[in-house]
mmCIF file with all atom_site columns, C-alpha atoms and ligand atoms in Angstrom:
data_model
loop_
_atom_site.group_PDB
_atom_site.id
_atom_site.type_symbol
_atom_site.label_atom_id
_atom_site.label_alt_id
_atom_site.label_comp_id
_atom_site.label_asym_id
_atom_site.label_entity_id
_atom_site.label_seq_id
_atom_site.pdbx_PDB_ins_code
_atom_site.Cartn_x
_atom_site.Cartn_y
_atom_site.Cartn_z
_atom_site.occupancy
_atom_site.B_iso_or_equiv
_atom_site.pdbx_formal_charge
_atom_site.auth_seq_id
_atom_site.auth_comp_id
_atom_site.auth_asym_id
_atom_site.auth_atom_id
_atom_site.pdbx_PDB_model_num
ATOM   1  C  CA  . MET A 1 1  ? 27.159 64.293 78.114  1.00 44.00 ? 273 MET A CA  1
ATOM   2  C  CA  . VAL A 1 2  ? 30.199 65.686 79.890  1.00 49.00 ? 274 VAL A CA  1
ATOM   3  C  CA  . LYS A 1 3  ? 29.401 67.104 83.291  1.00 49.00 ? 275 LYS A CA  1
ATOM   4  C  CA  . ILE A 1 4  ? 31.216 70.273 84.320  1.00 54.00 ? 276 ILE A CA  1
ATOM   5  C  CA  . MET A 1 5  ? 31.608 70.414 88.085  1.00 66.00 ? 277 MET A CA  1
ATOM   6  C  CA  . GLY A 1 6  ? 29.741 73.171 89.868  1.00 75.00 ? 278 GLY A CA  1
ATOM   7  C  CA  . MET A 1 7  ? 28.914 75.183 86.767  1.00 86.00 ? 279 MET A CA  1
ATOM   8  C  CA  . PHE A 1 8  ? 25.806 76.730 88.272  1.00 92.00 ? 280 PHE A CA  1
ATOM   9  C  CA  . VAL A 1 9  ? 26.100 76.131 92.001  1.00 93.00 ? 281 VAL A CA  1
ATOM   10 C  CA  . LYS A 1 10 ? 29.097 76.237 94.323  1.00 92.00 ? 282 LYS A CA  1
ATOM   11 C  CA  . VAL A 1 11 ? 28.753 74.428 97.649  1.00 93.00 ? 283 VAL A CA  1
ATOM   12 C  CA  . GLU A 1 12 ? 31.597 74.927 100.092 1.00 91.00 ? 284 GLU A CA  1
ATOM   13 C  CA  . ILE A 1 13 ? 32.447 73.762 103.587 1.00 91.00 ? 285 ILE A CA  1
ATOM   14 C  CA  . ASN A 1 14 ? 34.768 75.704 105.850 1.00 91.00 ? 286 ASN A CA  1
ATOM   15 C  CA  . ASN A 1 15 ? 36.784 72.760 107.102 1.00 85.00 ? 287 ASN A CA  1
ATOM   16 C  CA  . SER A 1 16 ? 38.326 74.619 110.024 1.00 87.00 ? 288 SER A CA  1
ATOM   17 C  CA  . LYS A 1 17 ? 34.823 75.344 111.382 1.00 91.00 ? 289 LYS A CA  1
ATOM   18 C  CA  . CYS A 1 18 ? 33.510 71.891 110.513 1.00 88.00 ? 290 CYS A CA  1
ATOM   19 C  CA  . LYS A 1 19 ? 36.252 69.932 112.212 1.00 82.00 ? 291 LYS A CA  1
ATOM   20 C  CA  . LYS A 1 20 ? 35.482 71.599 115.548 1.00 86.00 ? 292 LYS A CA  1
ATOM   21 C  CA  . VAL A 1 21 ? 32.591 69.120 115.703 1.00 86.00 ? 293 VAL A CA  1
ATOM   22 C  CA  . LYS A 1 22 ? 34.018 65.648 115.467 1.00 78.00 ? 294 LYS A CA  1
ATOM   23 C  CA  . ASN A 1 23 ? 32.124 63.110 113.344 1.00 78.00 ? 295 ASN A CA  1
ATOM   24 C  CA  . CYS A 1 24 ? 29.107 65.384 112.880 1.00 87.00 ? 296 CYS A CA  1
ATOM   25 C  CA  . LYS A 1 25 ? 28.187 64.507 109.269 1.00 88.00 ? 297 LYS A CA  1
ATOM   26 C  CA  . ILE A 1 26 ? 24.703 65.978 109.675 1.00 93.00 ? 298 ILE A CA  1
ATOM   27 C  CA  . CYS A 1 27 ? 24.909 67.625 106.274 1.00 94.00 ? 299 CYS A CA  1
ATOM   28 C  CA  . GLU A 1 28 ? 25.675 64.264 104.701 1.00 92.00 ? 300 GLU A CA  1
ATOM   29 C  CA  . GLU A 1 29 ? 22.615 62.770 106.397 1.00 94.00 ? 301 GLU A CA  1
ATOM   30 C  CA  . VAL A 1 30 ? 20.142 65.519 105.503 1.00 97.00 ? 302 VAL A CA  1
ATOM   31 C  CA  . CYS A 1 31 ? 21.087 66.366 101.926 1.00 96.00 ? 303 CYS A CA  1
ATOM   32 C  CA  . PRO A 1 32 ? 18.525 64.723 99.645  1.00 96.00 ? 304 PRO A CA  1
ATOM   33 C  CA  . VAL A 1 33 ? 20.870 64.740 96.657  1.00 95.00 ? 305 VAL A CA  1
ATOM   34 C  CA  . GLU A 1 34 ? 23.982 63.473 98.470  1.00 93.00 ? 306 GLU A CA  1
ATOM   35 C  CA  . ILE A 1 35 ? 26.265 66.401 97.823  1.00 92.00 ? 307 ILE A CA  1
ATOM   36 C  CA  . PHE A 1 36 ? 28.377 65.859 100.939 1.00 91.00 ? 308 PHE A CA  1
ATOM   37 C  CA  . LYS A 1 37 ? 30.635 63.013 101.828 1.00 86.00 ? 309 LYS A CA  1
ATOM   38 C  CA  . PHE A 1 38 ? 33.514 62.543 104.242 1.00 80.00 ? 310 PHE A CA  1
ATOM   39 C  CA  . GLU A 1 39 ? 36.927 61.044 103.828 1.00 76.00 ? 311 GLU A CA  1
ATOM   40 C  CA  . ASN A 1 40 ? 39.418 59.902 106.394 1.00 70.00 ? 312 ASN A CA  1
ATOM   41 C  CA  . LEU A 1 41 ? 42.875 61.259 105.688 1.00 61.00 ? 313 LEU A CA  1
ATOM   42 C  CA  . GLU A 1 42 ? 45.177 58.398 106.517 1.00 61.00 ? 314 GLU A CA  1
ATOM   43 C  CA  . GLU A 1 43 ? 48.256 60.460 107.203 1.00 61.00 ? 315 GLU A CA  1
ATOM   44 C  CA  . ASN A 1 44 ? 46.888 62.375 110.176 1.00 65.00 ? 316 ASN A CA  1
ATOM   45 C  CA  . ASN A 1 45 ? 43.700 60.446 110.885 1.00 65.00 ? 317 ASN A CA  1
ATOM   46 C  CA  . GLU A 1 46 ? 41.668 63.572 110.253 1.00 68.00 ? 318 GLU A CA  1
ATOM   47 C  CA  . ILE A 1 47 ? 38.173 63.381 108.823 1.00 65.00 ? 319 ILE A CA  1
ATOM   48 C  CA  . ILE A 1 48 ? 37.558 66.012 106.180 1.00 68.00 ? 320 ILE A CA  1
ATOM   49 C  CA  . SER A 1 49 ? 34.452 67.006 104.323 1.00 70.00 ? 321 SER A CA  1
ATOM   50 C  CA  . VAL A 1 50 ? 34.352 66.680 100.585 1.00 75.00 ? 322 VAL A CA  1
ATOM   51 C  CA  . ILE A 1 51 ? 31.821 68.111 98.178  1.00 79.00 ? 323 ILE A CA  1
ATOM   52 C  CA  . GLU A 1 52 ? 30.683 65.603 95.593  1.00 79.00 ? 324 GLU A CA  1
ATOM   53 C  CA  . GLU A 1 53 ? 30.772 66.560 91.952  1.00 78.00 ? 325 GLU A CA  1
ATOM   54 C  CA  . ASN A 1 54 ? 27.014 67.012 91.744  1.00 90.00 ? 326 ASN A CA  1
ATOM   55 C  CA  . GLU A 1 55 ? 26.762 70.494 93.240  1.00 92.00 ? 327 GLU A CA  1
ATOM   56 C  CA  . ASP A 1 56 ? 24.491 71.585 90.417  1.00 93.00 ? 328 ASP A CA  1
ATOM   57 C  CA  . GLU A 1 57 ? 21.872 69.128 91.672  1.00 94.00 ? 329 GLU A CA  1
ATOM   58 C  CA  . CYS A 1 58 ? 21.404 71.212 94.832  1.00 95.00 ? 330 CYS A CA  1
ATOM   59 C  CA  . ILE A 1 59 ? 17.681 71.944 95.171  1.00 96.00 ? 331 ILE A CA  1
ATOM   60 C  CA  . PHE A 1 60 ? 18.212 74.776 97.683  1.00 96.00 ? 332 PHE A CA  1
ATOM   61 C  CA  . CYS A 1 61 ? 16.225 73.029 100.376 1.00 97.00 ? 333 CYS A CA  1
ATOM   62 C  CA  . ASN A 1 62 ? 18.484 74.752 102.970 1.00 97.00 ? 334 ASN A CA  1
ATOM   63 C  CA  . LEU A 1 63 ? 18.460 71.684 105.226 1.00 98.00 ? 335 LEU A CA  1
ATOM   64 C  CA  . CYS A 1 64 ? 22.247 71.612 105.426 1.00 97.00 ? 336 CYS A CA  1
ATOM   65 C  CA  . LEU A 1 65 ? 22.426 75.320 106.227 1.00 98.00 ? 337 LEU A CA  1
ATOM   66 C  CA  . GLU A 1 66 ? 19.782 75.009 108.941 1.00 98.00 ? 338 GLU A CA  1
ATOM   67 C  CA  . LYS A 1 67 ? 21.257 71.897 110.556 1.00 97.00 ? 339 LYS A CA  1
ATOM   68 C  CA  . CYS A 1 68 ? 24.941 72.804 110.521 1.00 96.00 ? 340 CYS A CA  1
ATOM   69 C  CA  . LEU A 1 69 ? 25.757 73.901 114.054 1.00 94.00 ? 341 LEU A CA  1
ATOM   70 C  CA  . GLN A 1 70 ? 28.996 75.500 112.918 1.00 95.00 ? 342 GLN A CA  1
ATOM   71 C  CA  . LYS A 1 71 ? 27.496 77.574 110.089 1.00 96.00 ? 343 LYS A CA  1
ATOM   72 C  CA  . ALA A 1 72 ? 30.298 76.088 108.025 1.00 94.00 ? 344 ALA A CA  1
ATOM   73 C  CA  . ILE A 1 73 ? 28.427 75.693 104.738 1.00 95.00 ? 345 ILE A CA  1
ATOM   74 C  CA  . THR A 1 74 ? 27.978 78.278 102.016 1.00 95.00 ? 346 THR A CA  1
ATOM   75 C  CA  . ILE A 1 75 ? 26.000 77.849 98.840  1.00 95.00 ? 347 ILE A CA  1
ATOM   76 C  CA  . LYS A 1 76 ? 26.398 80.258 95.946  1.00 94.00 ? 348 LYS A CA  1
ATOM   77 C  CA  . LYS A 1 77 ? 24.408 80.459 92.768  1.00 93.00 ? 349 LYS A CA  1
ATOM   78 C  CA  . LEU A 1 78 ? 26.782 81.167 89.895  1.00 91.00 ? 350 LEU A CA  1
ATOM   79 C  CA  . TYR A 1 79 ? 24.107 82.401 87.523  1.00 85.00 ? 351 TYR A CA  1
HETATM 80 S  S1  . SF4 B 2 .  ? 26.745 69.832 109.308 1.00 64.69 ? 405 SF4 B S1  1
HETATM 81 FE FE1 . SF4 B 2 .  ? 28.372 71.391 109.421 1.00 64.69 ? 405 SF4 B FE1 1
HETATM 82 S  S2  . SF4 B 2 .  ? 29.658 70.811 111.137 1.00 64.69 ? 405 SF4 B S2  1
HETATM 83 FE FE2 . SF4 B 2 .  ? 28.402 69.032 110.587 1.00 64.69 ? 405 SF4 B FE2 1
HETATM 84 S  S3  . SF4 B 2 .  ? 29.682 67.856 109.173 1.00 64.69 ? 405 SF4 B S3  1
HETATM 85 FE FE3 . SF4 B 2 .  ? 28.398 69.214 107.932 1.00 64.69 ? 405 SF4 B FE3 1
HETATM 86 S  S4  . SF4 B 2 .  ? 29.642 71.065 107.620 1.00 64.69 ? 405 SF4 B S4  1
HETATM 87 FE FE4 . SF4 B 2 .  ? 30.548 69.928 109.301 1.00 64.69 ? 405 SF4 B FE4 1
HETATM 88 S  S1  . SF4 B 2 .  ? 20.585 73.090 100.223 1.00 64.69 ? 406 SF4 B S1  1
HETATM 89 FE FE1 . SF4 B 2 .  ? 19.673 71.019 100.320 1.00 64.69 ? 406 SF4 B FE1 1
HETATM 90 S  S2  . SF4 B 2 .  ? 20.191 70.080 98.355  1.00 64.69 ? 406 SF4 B S2  1
HETATM 91 FE FE2 . SF4 B 2 .  ? 21.533 71.839 98.584  1.00 64.69 ? 406 SF4 B FE2 1
HETATM 92 S  S3  . SF4 B 2 .  ? 23.412 71.046 99.479  1.00 64.69 ? 406 SF4 B S3  1
HETATM 93 FE FE3 . SF4 B 2 .  ? 22.101 71.720 101.177 1.00 64.69 ? 406 SF4 B FE3 1
HETATM 94 S  S4  . SF4 B 2 .  ? 20.921 69.925 101.804 1.00 64.69 ? 406 SF4 B S4  1
HETATM 95 FE FE4 . SF4 B 2 .  ? 21.804 69.490 99.793  1.00 64.69 ? 406 SF4 B FE4 1
#
């Protein structure tokens, strides 16, 4: 079966808010379905947040929203 990314749920991180807290990664730790991951951009040594391609597996537990100190995460239902 071909998976279409984020067909029903859109998870977004505001990177400019997120990067105010260096090496936080709390959302990555708390998400039970591993929607968040972080990559190190080699060119400027900046760590950015990346949403994995399994946004539709979000179970709306709200843990990421509650734990993010920067209120950088938004989750939208697309249905
Ligand atoms: S919890 Fe918020 S501030 Fe921390 S890494 Fe995730 S999006 Fe960034
Ligand atoms: S609401 Fe829960 S399942 Fe959805 S992205 Fe946040 S931590 Fe993960």
